[in-house]
mmCIF file of C-alpha atoms in Angstrom:
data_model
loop_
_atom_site.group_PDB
_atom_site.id
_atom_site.type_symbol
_atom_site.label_atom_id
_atom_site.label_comp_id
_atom_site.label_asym_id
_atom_site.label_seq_id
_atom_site.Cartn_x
_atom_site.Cartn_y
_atom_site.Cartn_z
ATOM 1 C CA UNK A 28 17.683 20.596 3.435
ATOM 2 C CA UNK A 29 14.767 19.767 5.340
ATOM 3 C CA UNK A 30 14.418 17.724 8.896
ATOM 4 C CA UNK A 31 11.928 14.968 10.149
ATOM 5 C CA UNK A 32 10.553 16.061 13.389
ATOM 6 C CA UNK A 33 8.737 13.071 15.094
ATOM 7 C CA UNK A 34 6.230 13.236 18.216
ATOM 8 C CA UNK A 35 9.082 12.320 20.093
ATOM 9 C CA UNK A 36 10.731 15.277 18.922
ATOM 10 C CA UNK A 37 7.612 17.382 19.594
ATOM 11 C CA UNK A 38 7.890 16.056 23.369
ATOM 12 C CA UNK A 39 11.076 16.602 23.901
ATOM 13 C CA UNK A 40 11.279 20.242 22.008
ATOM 14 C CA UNK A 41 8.004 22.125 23.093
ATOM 15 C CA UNK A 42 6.822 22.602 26.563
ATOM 16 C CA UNK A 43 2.860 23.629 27.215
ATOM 17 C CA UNK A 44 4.131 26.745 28.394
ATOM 18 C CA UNK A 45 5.883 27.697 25.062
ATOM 19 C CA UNK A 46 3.285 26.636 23.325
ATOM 20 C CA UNK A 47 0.828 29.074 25.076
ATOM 21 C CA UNK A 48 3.424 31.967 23.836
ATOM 22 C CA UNK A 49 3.413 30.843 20.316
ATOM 23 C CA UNK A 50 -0.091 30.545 20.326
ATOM 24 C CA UNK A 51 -0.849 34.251 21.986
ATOM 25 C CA UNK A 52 2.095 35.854 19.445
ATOM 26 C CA UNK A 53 0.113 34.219 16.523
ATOM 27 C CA UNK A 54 -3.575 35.132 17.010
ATOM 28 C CA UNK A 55 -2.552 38.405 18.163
ATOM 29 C CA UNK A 56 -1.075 38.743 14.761
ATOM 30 C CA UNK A 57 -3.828 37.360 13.060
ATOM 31 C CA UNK A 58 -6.034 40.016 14.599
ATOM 32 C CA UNK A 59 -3.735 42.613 13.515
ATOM 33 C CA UNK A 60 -3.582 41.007 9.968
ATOM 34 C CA UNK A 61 -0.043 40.367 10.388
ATOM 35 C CA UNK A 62 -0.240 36.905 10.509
ATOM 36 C CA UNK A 63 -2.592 34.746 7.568
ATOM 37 C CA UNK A 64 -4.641 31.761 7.721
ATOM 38 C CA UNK A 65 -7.247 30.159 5.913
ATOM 39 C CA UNK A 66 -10.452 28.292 7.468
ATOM 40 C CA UNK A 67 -9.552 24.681 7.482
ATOM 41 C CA UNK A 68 -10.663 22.285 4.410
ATOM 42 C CA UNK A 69 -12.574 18.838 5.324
ATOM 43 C CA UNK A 70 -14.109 16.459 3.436
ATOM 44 C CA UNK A 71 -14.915 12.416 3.308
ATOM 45 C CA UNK A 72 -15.227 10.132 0.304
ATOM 46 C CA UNK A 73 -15.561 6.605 -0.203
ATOM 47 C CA UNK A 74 -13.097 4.167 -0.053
ATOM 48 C CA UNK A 75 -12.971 1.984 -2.773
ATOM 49 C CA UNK A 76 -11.765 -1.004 -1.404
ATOM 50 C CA UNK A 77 -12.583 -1.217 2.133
ATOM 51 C CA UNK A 78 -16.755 -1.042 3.205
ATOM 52 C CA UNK A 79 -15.897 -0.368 6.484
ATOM 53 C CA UNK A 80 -14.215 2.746 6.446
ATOM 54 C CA UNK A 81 -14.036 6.388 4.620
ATOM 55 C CA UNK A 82 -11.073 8.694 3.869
ATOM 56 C CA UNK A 83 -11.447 11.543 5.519
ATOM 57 C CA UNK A 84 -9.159 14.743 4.889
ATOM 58 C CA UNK A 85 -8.433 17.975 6.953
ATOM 59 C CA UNK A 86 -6.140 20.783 5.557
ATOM 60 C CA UNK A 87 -4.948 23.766 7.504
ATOM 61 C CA UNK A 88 -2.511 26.607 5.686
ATOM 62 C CA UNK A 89 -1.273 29.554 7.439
ATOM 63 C CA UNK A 90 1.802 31.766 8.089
ATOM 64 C CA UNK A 91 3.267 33.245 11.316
ATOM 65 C CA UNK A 92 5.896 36.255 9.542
ATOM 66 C CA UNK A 93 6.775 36.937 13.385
ATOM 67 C CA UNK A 94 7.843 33.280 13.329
ATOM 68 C CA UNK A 95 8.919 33.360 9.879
ATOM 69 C CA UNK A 96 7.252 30.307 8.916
ATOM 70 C CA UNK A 97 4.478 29.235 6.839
ATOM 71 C CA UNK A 98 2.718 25.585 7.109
ATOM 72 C CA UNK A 99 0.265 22.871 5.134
ATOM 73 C CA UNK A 100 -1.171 20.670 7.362
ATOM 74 C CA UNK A 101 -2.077 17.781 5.049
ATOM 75 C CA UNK A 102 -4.739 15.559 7.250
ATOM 76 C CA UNK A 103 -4.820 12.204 6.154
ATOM 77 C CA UNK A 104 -7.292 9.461 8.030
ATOM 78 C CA UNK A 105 -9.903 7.221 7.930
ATOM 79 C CA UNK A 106 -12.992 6.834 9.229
ATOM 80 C CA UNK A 107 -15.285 4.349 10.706
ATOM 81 C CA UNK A 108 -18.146 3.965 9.370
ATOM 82 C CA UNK A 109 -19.789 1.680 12.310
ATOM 83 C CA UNK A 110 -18.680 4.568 14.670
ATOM 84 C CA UNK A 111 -20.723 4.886 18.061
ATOM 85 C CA UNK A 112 -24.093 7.033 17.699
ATOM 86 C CA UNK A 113 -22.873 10.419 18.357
ATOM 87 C CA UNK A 114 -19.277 9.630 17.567
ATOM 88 C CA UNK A 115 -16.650 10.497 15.324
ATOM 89 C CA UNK A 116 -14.206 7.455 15.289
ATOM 90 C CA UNK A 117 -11.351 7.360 13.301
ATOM 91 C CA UNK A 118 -10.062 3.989 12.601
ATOM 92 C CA UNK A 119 -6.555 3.829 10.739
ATOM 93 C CA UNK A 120 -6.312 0.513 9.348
ATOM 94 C CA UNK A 121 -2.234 -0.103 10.333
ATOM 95 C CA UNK A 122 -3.014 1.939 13.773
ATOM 96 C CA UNK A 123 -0.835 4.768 12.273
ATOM 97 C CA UNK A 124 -1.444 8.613 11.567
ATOM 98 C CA UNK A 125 -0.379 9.645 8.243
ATOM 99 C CA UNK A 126 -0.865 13.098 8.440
ATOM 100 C CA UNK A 127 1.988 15.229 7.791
ATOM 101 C CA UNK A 128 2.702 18.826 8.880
ATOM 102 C CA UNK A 129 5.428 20.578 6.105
ATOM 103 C CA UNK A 130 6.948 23.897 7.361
ATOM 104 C CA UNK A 131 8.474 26.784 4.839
ATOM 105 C CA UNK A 132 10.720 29.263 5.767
ATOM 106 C CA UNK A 133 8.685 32.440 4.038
ATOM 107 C CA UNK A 134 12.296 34.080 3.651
ATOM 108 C CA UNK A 135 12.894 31.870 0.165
ATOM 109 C CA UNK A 136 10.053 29.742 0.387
ATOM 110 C CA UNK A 137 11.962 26.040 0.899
ATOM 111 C CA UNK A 138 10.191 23.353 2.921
ATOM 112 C CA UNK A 139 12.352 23.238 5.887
ATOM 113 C CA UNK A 140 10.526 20.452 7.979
ATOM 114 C CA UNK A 141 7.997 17.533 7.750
ATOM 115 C CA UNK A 142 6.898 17.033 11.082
ATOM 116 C CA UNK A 143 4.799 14.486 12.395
ATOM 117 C CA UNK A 144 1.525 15.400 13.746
ATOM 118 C CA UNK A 145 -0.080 13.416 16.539
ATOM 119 C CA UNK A 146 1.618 15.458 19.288
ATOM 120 C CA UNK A 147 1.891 18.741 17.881
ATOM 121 C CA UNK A 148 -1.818 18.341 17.507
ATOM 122 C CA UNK A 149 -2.792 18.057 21.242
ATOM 123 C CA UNK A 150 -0.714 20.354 22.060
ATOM 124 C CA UNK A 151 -1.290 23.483 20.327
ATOM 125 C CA UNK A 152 -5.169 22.875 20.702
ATOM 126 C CA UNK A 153 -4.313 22.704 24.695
ATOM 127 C CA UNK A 154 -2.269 25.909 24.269
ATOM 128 C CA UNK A 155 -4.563 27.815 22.553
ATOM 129 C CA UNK A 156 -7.316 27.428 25.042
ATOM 130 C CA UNK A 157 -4.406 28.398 27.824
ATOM 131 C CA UNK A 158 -4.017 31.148 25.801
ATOM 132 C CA UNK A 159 -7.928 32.065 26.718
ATOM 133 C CA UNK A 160 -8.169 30.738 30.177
ATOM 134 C CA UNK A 161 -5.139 33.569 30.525
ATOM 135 C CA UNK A 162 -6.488 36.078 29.371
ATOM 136 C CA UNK A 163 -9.913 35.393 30.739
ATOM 137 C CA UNK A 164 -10.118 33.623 33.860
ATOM 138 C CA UNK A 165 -9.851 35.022 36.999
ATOM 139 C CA UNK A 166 -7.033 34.875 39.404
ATOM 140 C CA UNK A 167 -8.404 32.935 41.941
ATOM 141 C CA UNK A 168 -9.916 29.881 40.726
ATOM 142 C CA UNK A 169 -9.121 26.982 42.466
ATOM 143 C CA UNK A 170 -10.647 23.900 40.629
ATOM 144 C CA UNK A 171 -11.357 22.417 36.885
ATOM 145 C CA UNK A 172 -14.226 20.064 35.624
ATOM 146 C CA UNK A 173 -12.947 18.124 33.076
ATOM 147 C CA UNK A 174 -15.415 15.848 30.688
ATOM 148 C CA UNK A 175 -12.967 13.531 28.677
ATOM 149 C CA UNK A 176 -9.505 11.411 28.880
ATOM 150 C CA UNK A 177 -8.413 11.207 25.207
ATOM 151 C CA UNK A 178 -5.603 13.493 23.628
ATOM 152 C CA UNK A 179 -7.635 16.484 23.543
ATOM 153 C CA UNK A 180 -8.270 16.111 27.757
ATOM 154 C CA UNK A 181 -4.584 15.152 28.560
ATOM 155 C CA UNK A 182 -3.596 18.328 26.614
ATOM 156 C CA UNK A 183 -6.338 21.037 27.712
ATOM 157 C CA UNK A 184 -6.068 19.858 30.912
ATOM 158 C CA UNK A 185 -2.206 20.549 31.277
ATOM 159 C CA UNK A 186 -2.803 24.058 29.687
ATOM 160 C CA UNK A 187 -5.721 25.206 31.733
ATOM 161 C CA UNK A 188 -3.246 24.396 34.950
ATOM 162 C CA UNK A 189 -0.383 26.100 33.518
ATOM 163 C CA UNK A 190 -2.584 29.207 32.704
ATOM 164 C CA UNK A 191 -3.650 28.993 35.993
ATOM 165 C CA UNK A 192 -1.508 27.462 38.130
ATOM 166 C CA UNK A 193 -3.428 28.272 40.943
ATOM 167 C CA UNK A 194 -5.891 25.101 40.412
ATOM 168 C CA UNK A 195 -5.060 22.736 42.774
ATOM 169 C CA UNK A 196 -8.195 20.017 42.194
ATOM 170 C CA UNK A 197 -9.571 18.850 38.784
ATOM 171 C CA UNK A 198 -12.736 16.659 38.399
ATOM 172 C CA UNK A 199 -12.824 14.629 35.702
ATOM 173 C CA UNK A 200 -15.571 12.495 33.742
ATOM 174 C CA UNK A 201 -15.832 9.667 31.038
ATOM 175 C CA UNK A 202 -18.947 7.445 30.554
ATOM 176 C CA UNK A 203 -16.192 4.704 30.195
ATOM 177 C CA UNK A 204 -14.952 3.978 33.922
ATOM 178 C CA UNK A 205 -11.596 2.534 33.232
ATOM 179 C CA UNK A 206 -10.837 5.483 31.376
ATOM 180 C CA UNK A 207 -11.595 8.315 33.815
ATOM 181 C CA UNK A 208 -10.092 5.656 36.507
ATOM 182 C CA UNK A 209 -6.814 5.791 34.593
ATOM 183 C CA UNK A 210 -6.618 9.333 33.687
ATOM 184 C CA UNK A 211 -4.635 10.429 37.038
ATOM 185 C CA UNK A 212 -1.902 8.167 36.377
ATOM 186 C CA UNK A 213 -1.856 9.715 32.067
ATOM 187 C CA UNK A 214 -1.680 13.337 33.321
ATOM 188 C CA UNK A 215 1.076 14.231 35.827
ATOM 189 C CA UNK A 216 0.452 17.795 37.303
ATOM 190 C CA UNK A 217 2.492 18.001 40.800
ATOM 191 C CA UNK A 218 0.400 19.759 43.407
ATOM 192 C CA UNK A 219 -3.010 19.214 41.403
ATOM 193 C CA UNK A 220 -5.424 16.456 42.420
ATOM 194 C CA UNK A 221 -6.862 14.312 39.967
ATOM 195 C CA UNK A 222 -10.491 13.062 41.181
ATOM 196 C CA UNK A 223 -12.370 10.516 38.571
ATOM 197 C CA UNK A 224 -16.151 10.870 39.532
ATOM 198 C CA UNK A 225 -19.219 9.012 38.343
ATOM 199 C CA UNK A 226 -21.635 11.557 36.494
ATOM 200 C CA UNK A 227 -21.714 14.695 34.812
ATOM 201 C CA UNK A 228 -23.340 16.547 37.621
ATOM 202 C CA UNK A 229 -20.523 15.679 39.907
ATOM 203 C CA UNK A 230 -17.931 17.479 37.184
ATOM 204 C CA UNK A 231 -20.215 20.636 37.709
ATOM 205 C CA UNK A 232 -20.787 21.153 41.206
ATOM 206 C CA UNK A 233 -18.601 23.493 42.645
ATOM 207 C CA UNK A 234 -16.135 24.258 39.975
ATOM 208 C CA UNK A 235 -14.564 27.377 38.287
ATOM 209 C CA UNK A 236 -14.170 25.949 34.993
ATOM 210 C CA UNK A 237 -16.080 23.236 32.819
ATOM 211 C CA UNK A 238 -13.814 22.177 29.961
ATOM 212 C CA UNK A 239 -15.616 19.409 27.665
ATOM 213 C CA UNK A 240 -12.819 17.799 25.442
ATOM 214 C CA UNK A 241 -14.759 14.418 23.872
ATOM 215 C CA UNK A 242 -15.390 13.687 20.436
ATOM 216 C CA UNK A 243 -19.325 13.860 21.280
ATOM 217 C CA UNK A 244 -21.867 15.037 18.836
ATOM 218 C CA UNK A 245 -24.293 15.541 21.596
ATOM 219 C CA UNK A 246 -24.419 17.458 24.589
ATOM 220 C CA UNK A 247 -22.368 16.557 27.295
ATOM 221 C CA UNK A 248 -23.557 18.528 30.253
ATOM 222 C CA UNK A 249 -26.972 20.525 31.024
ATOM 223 C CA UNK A 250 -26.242 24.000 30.491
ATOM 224 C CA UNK A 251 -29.118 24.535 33.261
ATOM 225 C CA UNK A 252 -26.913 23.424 35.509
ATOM 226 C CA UNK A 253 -24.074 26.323 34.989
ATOM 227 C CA UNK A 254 -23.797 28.569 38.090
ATOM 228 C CA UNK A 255 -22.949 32.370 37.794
ATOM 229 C CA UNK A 256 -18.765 33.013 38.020
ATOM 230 C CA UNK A 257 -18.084 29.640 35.830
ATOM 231 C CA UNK A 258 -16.187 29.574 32.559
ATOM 232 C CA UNK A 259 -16.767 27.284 30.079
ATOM 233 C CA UNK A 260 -14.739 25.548 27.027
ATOM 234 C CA UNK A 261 -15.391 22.926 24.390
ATOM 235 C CA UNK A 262 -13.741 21.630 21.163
ATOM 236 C CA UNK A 263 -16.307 20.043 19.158
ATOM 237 C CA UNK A 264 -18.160 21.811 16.341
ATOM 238 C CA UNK A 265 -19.659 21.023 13.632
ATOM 239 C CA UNK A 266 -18.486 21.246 9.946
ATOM 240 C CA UNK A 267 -19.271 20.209 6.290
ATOM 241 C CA UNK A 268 -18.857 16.805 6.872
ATOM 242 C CA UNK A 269 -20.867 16.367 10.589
ATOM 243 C CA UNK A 270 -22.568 18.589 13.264
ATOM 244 C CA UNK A 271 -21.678 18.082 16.634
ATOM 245 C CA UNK A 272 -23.428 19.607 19.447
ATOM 246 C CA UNK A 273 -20.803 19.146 22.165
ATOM 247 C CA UNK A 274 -22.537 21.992 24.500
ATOM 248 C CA UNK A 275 -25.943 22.647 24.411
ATOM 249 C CA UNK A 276 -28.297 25.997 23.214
ATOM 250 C CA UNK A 277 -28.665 27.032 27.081
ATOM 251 C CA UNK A 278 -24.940 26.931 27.175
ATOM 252 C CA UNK A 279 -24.631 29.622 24.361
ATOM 253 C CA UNK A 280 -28.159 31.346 25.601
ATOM 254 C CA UNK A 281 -26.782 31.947 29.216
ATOM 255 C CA UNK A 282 -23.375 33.071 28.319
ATOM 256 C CA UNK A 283 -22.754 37.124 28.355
ATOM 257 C CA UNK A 284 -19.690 36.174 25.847
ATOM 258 C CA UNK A 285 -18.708 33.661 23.061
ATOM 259 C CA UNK A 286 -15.423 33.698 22.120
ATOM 260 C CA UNK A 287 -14.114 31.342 19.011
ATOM 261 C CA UNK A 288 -10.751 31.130 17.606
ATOM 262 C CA UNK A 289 -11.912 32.453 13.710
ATOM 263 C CA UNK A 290 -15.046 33.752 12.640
ATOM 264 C CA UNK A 291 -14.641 33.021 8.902
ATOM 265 C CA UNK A 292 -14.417 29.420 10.586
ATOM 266 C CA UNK A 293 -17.803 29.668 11.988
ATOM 267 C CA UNK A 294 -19.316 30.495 8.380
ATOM 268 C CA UNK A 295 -17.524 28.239 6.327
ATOM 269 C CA UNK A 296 -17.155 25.415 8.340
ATOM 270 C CA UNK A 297 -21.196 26.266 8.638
ATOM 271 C CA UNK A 298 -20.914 25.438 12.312
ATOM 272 C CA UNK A 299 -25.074 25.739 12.993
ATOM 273 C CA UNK A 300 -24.510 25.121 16.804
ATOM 274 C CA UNK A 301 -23.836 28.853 16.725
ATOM 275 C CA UNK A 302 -25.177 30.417 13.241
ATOM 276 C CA UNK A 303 -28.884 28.600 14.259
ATOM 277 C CA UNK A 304 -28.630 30.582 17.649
ATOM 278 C CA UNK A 305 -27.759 33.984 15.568
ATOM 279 C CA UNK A 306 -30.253 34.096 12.759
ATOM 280 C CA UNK A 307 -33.322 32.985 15.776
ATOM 281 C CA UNK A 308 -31.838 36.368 17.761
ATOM 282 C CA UNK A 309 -30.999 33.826 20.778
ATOM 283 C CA UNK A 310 -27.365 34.860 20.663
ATOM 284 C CA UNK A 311 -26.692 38.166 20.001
ATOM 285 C CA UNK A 312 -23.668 38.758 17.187
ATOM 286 C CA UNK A 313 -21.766 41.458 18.871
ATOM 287 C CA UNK A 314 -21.950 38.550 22.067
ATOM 288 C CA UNK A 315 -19.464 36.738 19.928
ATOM 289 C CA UNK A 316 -15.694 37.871 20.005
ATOM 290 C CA UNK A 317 -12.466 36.591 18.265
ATOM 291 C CA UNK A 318 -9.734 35.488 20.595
ATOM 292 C CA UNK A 319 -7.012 37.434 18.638
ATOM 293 C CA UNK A 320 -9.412 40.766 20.135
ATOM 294 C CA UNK A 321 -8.024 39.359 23.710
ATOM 295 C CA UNK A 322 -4.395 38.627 23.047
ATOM 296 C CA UNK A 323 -4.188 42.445 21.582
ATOM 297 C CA UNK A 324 -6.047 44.003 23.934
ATOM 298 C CA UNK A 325 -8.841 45.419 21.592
ATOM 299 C CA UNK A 326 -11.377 43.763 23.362
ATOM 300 C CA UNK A 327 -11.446 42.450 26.906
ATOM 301 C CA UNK A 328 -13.383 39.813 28.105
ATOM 302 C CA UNK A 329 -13.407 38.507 32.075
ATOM 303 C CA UNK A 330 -14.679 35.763 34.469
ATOM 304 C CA UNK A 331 -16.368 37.308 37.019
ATOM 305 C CA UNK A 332 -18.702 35.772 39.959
ATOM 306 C CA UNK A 333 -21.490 36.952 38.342
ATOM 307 C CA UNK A 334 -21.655 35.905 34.674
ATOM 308 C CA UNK A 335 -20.811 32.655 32.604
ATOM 309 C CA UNK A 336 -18.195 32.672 29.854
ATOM 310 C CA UNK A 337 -17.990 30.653 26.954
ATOM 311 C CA UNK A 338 -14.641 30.075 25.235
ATOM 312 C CA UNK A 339 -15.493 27.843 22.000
ATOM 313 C CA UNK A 340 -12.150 26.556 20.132
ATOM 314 C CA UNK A 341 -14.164 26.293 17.337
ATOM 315 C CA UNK A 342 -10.999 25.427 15.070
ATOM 316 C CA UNK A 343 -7.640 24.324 13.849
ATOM 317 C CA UNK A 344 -5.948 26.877 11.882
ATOM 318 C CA UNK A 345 -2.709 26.655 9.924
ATOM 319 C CA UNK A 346 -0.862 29.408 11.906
ATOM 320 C CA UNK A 347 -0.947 27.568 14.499
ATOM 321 C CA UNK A 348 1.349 24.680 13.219
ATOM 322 C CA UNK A 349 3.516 27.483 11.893
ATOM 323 C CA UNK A 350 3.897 29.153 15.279
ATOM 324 C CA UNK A 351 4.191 26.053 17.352
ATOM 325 C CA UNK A 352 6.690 24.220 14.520
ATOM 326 C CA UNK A 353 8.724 26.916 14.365
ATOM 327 C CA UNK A 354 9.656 26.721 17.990
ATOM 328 C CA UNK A 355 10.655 22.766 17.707
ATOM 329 C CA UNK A 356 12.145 23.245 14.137
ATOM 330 C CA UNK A 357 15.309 26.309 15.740
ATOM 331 C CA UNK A 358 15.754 24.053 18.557
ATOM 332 C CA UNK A 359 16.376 21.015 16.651
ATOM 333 C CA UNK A 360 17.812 22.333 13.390
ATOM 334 C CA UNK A 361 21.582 22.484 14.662
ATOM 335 C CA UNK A 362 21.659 19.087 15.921
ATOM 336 C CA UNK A 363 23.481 16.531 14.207
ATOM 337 C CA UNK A 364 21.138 13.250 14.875
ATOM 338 C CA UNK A 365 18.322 15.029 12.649
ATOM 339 C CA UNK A 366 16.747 13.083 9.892
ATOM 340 C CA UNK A 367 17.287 14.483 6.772
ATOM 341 C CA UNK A 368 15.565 14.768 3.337
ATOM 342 C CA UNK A 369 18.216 16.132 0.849
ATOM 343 C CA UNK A 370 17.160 19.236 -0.635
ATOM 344 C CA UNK A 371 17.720 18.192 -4.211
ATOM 345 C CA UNK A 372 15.141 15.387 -3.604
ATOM 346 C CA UNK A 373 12.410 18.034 -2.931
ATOM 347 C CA UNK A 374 13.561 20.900 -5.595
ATOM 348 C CA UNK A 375 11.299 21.013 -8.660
ATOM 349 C CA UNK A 376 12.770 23.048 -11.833
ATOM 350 C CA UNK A 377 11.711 26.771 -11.461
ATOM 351 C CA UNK A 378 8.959 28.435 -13.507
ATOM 352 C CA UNK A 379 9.919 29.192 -16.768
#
């Protein structure tokens, strides 16, 4: 039979911490070709009977064999279509998520979980960029520049301090005041002050890393105004269905290395942010390195006081839900209070 794991269960189940694990484990698999994923499948279309909004879908498949787990991520949202220039707003018209996350156990193959996914989401996004901060950033830094206060903030923020738990201030920006006002209060991180300040040079001055987590489609900082020994990390690209410039060329131009979560992502999500900079000979190819390259040790890639570093999380990959879900789904599978969905409700008659 097969559980219903909610965000509360997600909260309760998976710390950032584990998360980081399951994330290093997976794309160190993937880089051995242990572990398989696909690039993730978007697309928008019209909906029929509401003008003010589109469906918009995003799949992710993958398996984790280390995990034993396989997922479909089956994205399901709409869009606004009024969205704020330079935004991508989704706009759910019961103020619900419908997108469901199924986990298979790749031992016989039988869906084992339907989780949901607004938690799970954050979180394994956060982890995988504490899974680069780890394995990149040095030992010493001491403070964080944060640009956004949604989900994606909240969640990179917690995993950049529990990478590095040495960061002790972070300084963090959002052209909306009440939101950066509020964000110290949504993001509890004992011994780690939370400073809201008033403009995007103020995130930049003086930090170790700049971590840009909006849903912008346009720059949010001046690359110009990167110092030697900082790292940097965004989540924004660009796709099929919209390019989004989150950093800007200098950004990519100054850094000595790029490294993105999937390079098969880059080409068939057509992310042009990067593949513009390539084909003009601005960024150099072999610049550009996979993370799974860190978390096996093929390649090695460090801060240092001297150069910038560029950590793109250019994508969402099925794997990841595997990895993460599998943690949640052991933990929880023994308990007694689980929702159930009867296993003869979700077994079709076999293949002739």
């Amino acid at each position: 039979m097969a559980i219903i794991i909610s965000d509360d269960d997600v909260r309760k189940h998976l710390t950032m911490a584990e998360c980081i694990e399951a994330m290093d484990v997976c794309f160190g698999d993937f880089a051995k070709g242990k572990a398989k994923t696909l690039p993730r499948l978007r697309y928008r279309v019209e909906a029929p009977n509401d003008p003010e909004r589109e469906y918009f879908a995003n799949v992710h498949i993958g398996a984790v064999p280390s995990y034993g787990m396989a997922c479909v991520r089956a994205g399901s949202n709409m869009l606004a279509k009024s969205s704020a220039p330079g935004r991508k707003t989704t706009s759910s018209p019961d103020s619900a998520n419908w997108t469901v996350i199924i986990l298979y156990d790749l031992n016989n193959a039988e869906p084992v979980a339907f989780m949901h996914e607004s938690q799970l989401s954050g979180i394994r996004v956060g982890a995988t960029t504490g899974v680069a901060v780890d394995k990149v950033a040095r030992q010493d830094v001491s403070e964080l520049g944060l640009f956004g206060t949604g989900r994606q903030a909240r969640a990179n923020c917690e995993a950049i301090c529990t990478a590095r738990p040495c960061i002790k201030r972070v300084k963090v920006y959002s052209p909306t005041r009440r939101n950066r006002e509020a964000f110290p209060n949504e993001v509890p991180l004992p011994g780690v002050e939370i400073i809201p300040v008033k403009s995007p040079e103020e995130v930049l001055a003086g930090v170790d890393i700049v971590c840009s987590m909006t849903n912008s489609t346009t720059p949010t900082f001046d690359g110009n105004m990167l110092k030697p020994g900082q790292m940097v990390i965004s989540v924004a690209n660009s796709d099929v269905t919209l390019k989004r410039h989150e950093v800007d060329e200098t950004t990519f131009v100054r850094s000595s290395d790029i490294i993105i979560n999937d390079w098969d992502s880059v080409v068939s999500n057509r992310q042009t942010e990067l593949l513009d900079l390539i084909e003009s000979g601005d960024v150099q190819r072999e610049r550009v390195v996979e993370l799974g390259e860190l978390c096996t040790g093929k390649t090695t890639v460090k801060q240092t006081e001297d150069n910038i570093v560029y950590y793109k999380n250019n994508t969402g990959l099925g794997m990841q839900f595997a990895a993460a879900g599998s943690v949640i789904y052991n933990k929880m599978k023994g308990e007694e209070s689980n929702k159930i969905v009867p296993r003869e409700w979700l077994a079709a008659e076999d293949y002739p």
